[in-house]
Short mmCIF file of C-alpha atoms in Angstrom, two decimals:
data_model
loop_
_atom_site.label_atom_id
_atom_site.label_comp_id
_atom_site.label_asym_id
_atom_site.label_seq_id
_atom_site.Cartn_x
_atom_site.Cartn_y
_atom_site.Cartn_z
CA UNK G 1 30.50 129.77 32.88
CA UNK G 2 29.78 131.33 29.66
CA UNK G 3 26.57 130.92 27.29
CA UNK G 4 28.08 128.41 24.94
CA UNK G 5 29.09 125.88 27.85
CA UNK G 6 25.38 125.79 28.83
CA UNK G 7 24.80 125.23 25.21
CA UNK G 8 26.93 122.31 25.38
CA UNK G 9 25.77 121.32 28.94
CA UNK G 10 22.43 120.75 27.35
CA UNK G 11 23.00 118.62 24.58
CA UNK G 12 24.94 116.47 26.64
CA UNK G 13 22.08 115.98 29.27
CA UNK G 14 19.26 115.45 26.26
CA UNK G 15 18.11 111.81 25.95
CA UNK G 16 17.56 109.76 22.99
CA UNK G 17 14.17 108.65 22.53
CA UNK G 18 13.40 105.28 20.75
CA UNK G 19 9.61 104.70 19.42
CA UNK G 20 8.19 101.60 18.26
CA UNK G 21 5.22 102.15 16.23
CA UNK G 22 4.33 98.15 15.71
CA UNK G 23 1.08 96.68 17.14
CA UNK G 24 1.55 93.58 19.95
CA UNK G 25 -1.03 91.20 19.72
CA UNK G 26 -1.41 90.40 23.02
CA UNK G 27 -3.44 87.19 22.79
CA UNK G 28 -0.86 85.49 21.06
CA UNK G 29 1.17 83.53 22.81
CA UNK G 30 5.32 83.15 22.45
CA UNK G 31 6.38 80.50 20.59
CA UNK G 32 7.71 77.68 23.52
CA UNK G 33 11.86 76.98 22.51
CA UNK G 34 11.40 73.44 23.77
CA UNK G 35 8.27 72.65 21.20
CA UNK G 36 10.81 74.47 18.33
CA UNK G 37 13.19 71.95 19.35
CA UNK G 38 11.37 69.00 19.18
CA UNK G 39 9.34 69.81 15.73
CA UNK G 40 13.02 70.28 13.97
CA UNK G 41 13.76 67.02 15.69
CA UNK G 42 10.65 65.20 14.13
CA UNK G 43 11.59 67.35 10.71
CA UNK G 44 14.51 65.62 11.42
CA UNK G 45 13.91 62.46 11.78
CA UNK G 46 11.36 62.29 9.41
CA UNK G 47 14.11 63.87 6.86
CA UNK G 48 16.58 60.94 7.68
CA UNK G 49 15.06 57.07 5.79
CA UNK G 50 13.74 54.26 7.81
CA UNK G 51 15.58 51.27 9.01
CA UNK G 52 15.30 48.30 6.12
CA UNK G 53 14.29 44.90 7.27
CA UNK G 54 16.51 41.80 6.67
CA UNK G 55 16.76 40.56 3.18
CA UNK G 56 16.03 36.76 3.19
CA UNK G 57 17.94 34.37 0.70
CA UNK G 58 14.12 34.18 -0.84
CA UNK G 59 13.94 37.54 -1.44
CA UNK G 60 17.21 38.30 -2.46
CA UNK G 61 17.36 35.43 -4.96
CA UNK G 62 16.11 36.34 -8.59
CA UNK G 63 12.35 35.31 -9.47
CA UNK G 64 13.80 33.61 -12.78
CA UNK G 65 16.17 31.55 -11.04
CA UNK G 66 13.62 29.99 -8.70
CA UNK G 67 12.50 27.73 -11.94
CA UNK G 68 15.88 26.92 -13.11
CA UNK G 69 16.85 25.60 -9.56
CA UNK G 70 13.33 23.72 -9.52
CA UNK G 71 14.53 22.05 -12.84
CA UNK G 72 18.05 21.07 -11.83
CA UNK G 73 16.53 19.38 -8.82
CA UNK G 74 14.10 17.72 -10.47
CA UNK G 75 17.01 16.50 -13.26
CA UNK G 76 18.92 15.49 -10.04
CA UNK G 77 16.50 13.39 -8.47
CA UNK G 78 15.67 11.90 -11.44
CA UNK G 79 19.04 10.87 -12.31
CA UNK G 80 19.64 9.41 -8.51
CA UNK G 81 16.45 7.17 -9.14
CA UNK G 82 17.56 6.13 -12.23
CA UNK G 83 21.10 5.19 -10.77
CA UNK G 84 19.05 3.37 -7.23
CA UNK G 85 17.36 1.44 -9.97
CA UNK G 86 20.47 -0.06 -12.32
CA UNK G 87 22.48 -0.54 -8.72
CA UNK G 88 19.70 -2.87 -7.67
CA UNK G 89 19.32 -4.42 -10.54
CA UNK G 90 23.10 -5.11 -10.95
CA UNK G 91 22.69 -6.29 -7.04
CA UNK G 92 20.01 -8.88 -8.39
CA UNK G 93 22.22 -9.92 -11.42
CA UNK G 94 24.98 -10.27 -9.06
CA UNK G 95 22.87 -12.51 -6.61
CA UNK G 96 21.71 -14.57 -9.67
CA UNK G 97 24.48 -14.92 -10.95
CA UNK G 98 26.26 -16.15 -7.74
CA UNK G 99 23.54 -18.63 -7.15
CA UNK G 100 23.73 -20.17 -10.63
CA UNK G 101 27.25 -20.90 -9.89
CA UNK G 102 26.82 -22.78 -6.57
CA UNK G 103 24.28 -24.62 -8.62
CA UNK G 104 26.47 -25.31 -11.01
CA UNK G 105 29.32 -26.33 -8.87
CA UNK G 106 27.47 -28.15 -6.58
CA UNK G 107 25.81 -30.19 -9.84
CA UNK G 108 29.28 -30.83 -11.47
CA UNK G 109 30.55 -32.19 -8.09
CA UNK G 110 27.57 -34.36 -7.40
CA UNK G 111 28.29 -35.58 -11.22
CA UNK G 112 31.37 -36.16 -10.46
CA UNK G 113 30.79 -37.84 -7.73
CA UNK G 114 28.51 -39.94 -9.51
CA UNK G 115 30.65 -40.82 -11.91
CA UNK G 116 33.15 -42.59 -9.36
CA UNK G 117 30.65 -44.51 -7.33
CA UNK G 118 28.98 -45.72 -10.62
CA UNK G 119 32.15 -47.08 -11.06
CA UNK G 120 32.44 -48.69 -7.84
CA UNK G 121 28.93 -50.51 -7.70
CA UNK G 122 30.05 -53.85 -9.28
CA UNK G 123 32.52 -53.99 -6.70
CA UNK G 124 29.38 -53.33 -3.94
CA UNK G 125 27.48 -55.68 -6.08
CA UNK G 126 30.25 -58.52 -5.73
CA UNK G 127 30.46 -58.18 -1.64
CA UNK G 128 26.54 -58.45 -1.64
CA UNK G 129 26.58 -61.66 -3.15
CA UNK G 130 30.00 -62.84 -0.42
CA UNK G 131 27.55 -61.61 2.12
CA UNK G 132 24.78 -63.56 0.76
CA UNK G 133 26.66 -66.77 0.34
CA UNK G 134 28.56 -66.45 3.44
CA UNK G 135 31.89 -65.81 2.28
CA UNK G 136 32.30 -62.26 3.16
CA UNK G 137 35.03 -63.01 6.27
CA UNK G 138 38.28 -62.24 7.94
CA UNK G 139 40.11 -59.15 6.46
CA UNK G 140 38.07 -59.18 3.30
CA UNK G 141 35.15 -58.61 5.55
CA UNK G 142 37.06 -55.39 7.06
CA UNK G 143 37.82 -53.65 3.29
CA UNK G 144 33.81 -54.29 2.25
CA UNK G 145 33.09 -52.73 5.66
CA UNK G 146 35.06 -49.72 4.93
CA UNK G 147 34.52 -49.08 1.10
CA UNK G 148 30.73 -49.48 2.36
CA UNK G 149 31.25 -46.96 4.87
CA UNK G 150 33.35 -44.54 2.43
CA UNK G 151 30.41 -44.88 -0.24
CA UNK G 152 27.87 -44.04 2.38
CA UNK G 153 29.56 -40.98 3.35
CA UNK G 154 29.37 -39.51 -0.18
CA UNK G 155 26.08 -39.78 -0.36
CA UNK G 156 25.47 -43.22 -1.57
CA UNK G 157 22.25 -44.92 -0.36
CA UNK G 158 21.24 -48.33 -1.43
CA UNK G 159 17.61 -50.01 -1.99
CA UNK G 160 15.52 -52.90 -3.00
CA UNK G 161 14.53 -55.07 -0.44
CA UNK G 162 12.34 -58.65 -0.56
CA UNK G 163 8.75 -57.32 -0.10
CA UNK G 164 9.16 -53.68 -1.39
CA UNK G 165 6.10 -52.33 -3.11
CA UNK G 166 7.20 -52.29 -6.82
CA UNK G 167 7.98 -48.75 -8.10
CA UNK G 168 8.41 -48.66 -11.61
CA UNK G 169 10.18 -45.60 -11.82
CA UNK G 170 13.53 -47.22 -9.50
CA UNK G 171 13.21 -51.12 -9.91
CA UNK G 172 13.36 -53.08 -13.38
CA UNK G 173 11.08 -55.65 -13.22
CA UNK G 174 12.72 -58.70 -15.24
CA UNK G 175 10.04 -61.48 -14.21
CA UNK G 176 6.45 -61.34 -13.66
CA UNK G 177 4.03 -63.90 -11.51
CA UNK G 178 0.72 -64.14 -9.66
CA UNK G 179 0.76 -64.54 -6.25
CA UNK G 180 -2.71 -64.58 -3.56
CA UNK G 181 0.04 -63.36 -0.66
CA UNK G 182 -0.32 -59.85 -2.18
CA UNK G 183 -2.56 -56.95 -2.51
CA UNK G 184 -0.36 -55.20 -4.90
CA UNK G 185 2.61 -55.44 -7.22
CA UNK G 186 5.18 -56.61 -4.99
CA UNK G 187 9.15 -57.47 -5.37
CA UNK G 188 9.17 -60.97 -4.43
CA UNK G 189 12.78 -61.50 -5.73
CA UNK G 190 15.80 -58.66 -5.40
CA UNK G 191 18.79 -59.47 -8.47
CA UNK G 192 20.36 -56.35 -8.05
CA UNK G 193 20.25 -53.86 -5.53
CA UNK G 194 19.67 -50.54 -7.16
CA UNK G 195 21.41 -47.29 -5.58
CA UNK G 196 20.53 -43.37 -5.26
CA UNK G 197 23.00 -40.50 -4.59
CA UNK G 198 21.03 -37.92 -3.31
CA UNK G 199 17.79 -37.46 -5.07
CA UNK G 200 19.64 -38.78 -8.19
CA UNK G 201 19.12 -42.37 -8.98
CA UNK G 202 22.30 -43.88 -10.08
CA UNK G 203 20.68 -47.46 -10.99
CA UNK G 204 17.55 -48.71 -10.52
CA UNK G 205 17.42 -52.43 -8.91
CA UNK G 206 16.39 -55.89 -11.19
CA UNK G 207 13.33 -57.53 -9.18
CA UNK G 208 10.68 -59.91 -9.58
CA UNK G 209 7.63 -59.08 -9.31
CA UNK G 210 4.51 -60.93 -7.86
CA UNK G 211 0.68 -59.74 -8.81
CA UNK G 212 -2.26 -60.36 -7.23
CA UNK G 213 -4.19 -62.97 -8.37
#
């Protein structure tokens, strides 16, 4: 082996040294990978913006149009009392209206009525006086009997009897005398029966009257 292959020998066997001059603190400690973790986490997290809470109708709705709404209520209640209030009062009309023509129609027909029977009382007043004289018999008996009936029906109610108190305001008083059988004006004497329909007095009756002495 010659000189220069010893030469080479040696470089080849030389190590390579590597100094670190920096001091190590040994009292600190290493920084833990799981605490690095979680503080980017948190930076994380605290990076990203919070979840926002529901928006209610309330909130969402402009603060101007809160009054506007409050006013078109307000115009709309008003307007639904005002309608209530001409509906009733129509409903009243109505019901006055409806009444006043029963009224009517019941007046014309009692009128009417009126009308025809007043007609028919001379006849009444002829079968009194057959009845008083006896002569109200056989079939004629059975027509008076009927029309009397017929009359009675409609409404027709006779009065003025012999001892009635008098009443000046349904008998005609066509003769006056004194009398010690009585207490007070008295009909001593019926001429003519008088007649109502209803509370309507179709004639009033001719009488005599008797005063106390």
């Amino acid at each position: 082996m010659t000189a220069t292959d010893d030469e080479n020998d040696g470089q080849a066997t030389e190590r390579v040294v590597i100094r670190d001059r920096r001091k190590i603190d040994a009292k600190a400690e290493p920084e833990a990978p799981a605490a690095k973790g979680k503080a980017t986490v948190g930076a994380h997290r605290a990076a990203e913006p919070e979840d926002e809470a529901p928006v209610t109708a309330e909130e969402a709705e402009p603060e101007e149009a809160k009054p506007a709404l409050g006013a078109e209520l307000e115009a709309l209640r008003t307007e639904l009392e005002e309608r209530t209030h001409d509906l009733q009062r129509v409903t009243a009309e109505y019901a006055n209206y409806r009444k006043r023509v029963d009224r009517d129609r019941g007046a014309a027909a009692e009128q009417t009525t009126g009308a025809v029977l007043t007609s028919l009382l001379p006849v009444l007043d002829d079968i009194d006086r057959a009845r008083e004289h006896g002569d109200l018999v056989g079939p004629f008996a059975s027509v008076a009997e009927s029309l009397t009936t017929v009359t009675g029906k409609l409404g027709l109610v006779a009065f003025g009897e012999k001892g009635d108190p008098f009443d000046p305001n349904r008998h005609e008083a066509v003769a006056h005398q004194t009398s010690a059988d009585v207490t007070e004006p008295t009909c001593v004497e019926v001429m003519r029966r008088g007649y109502n329909l209803g509370e309507r007095l179709l004639r009033p009756a001719l009488v005599a009257v008797a005063d106390p002495e």
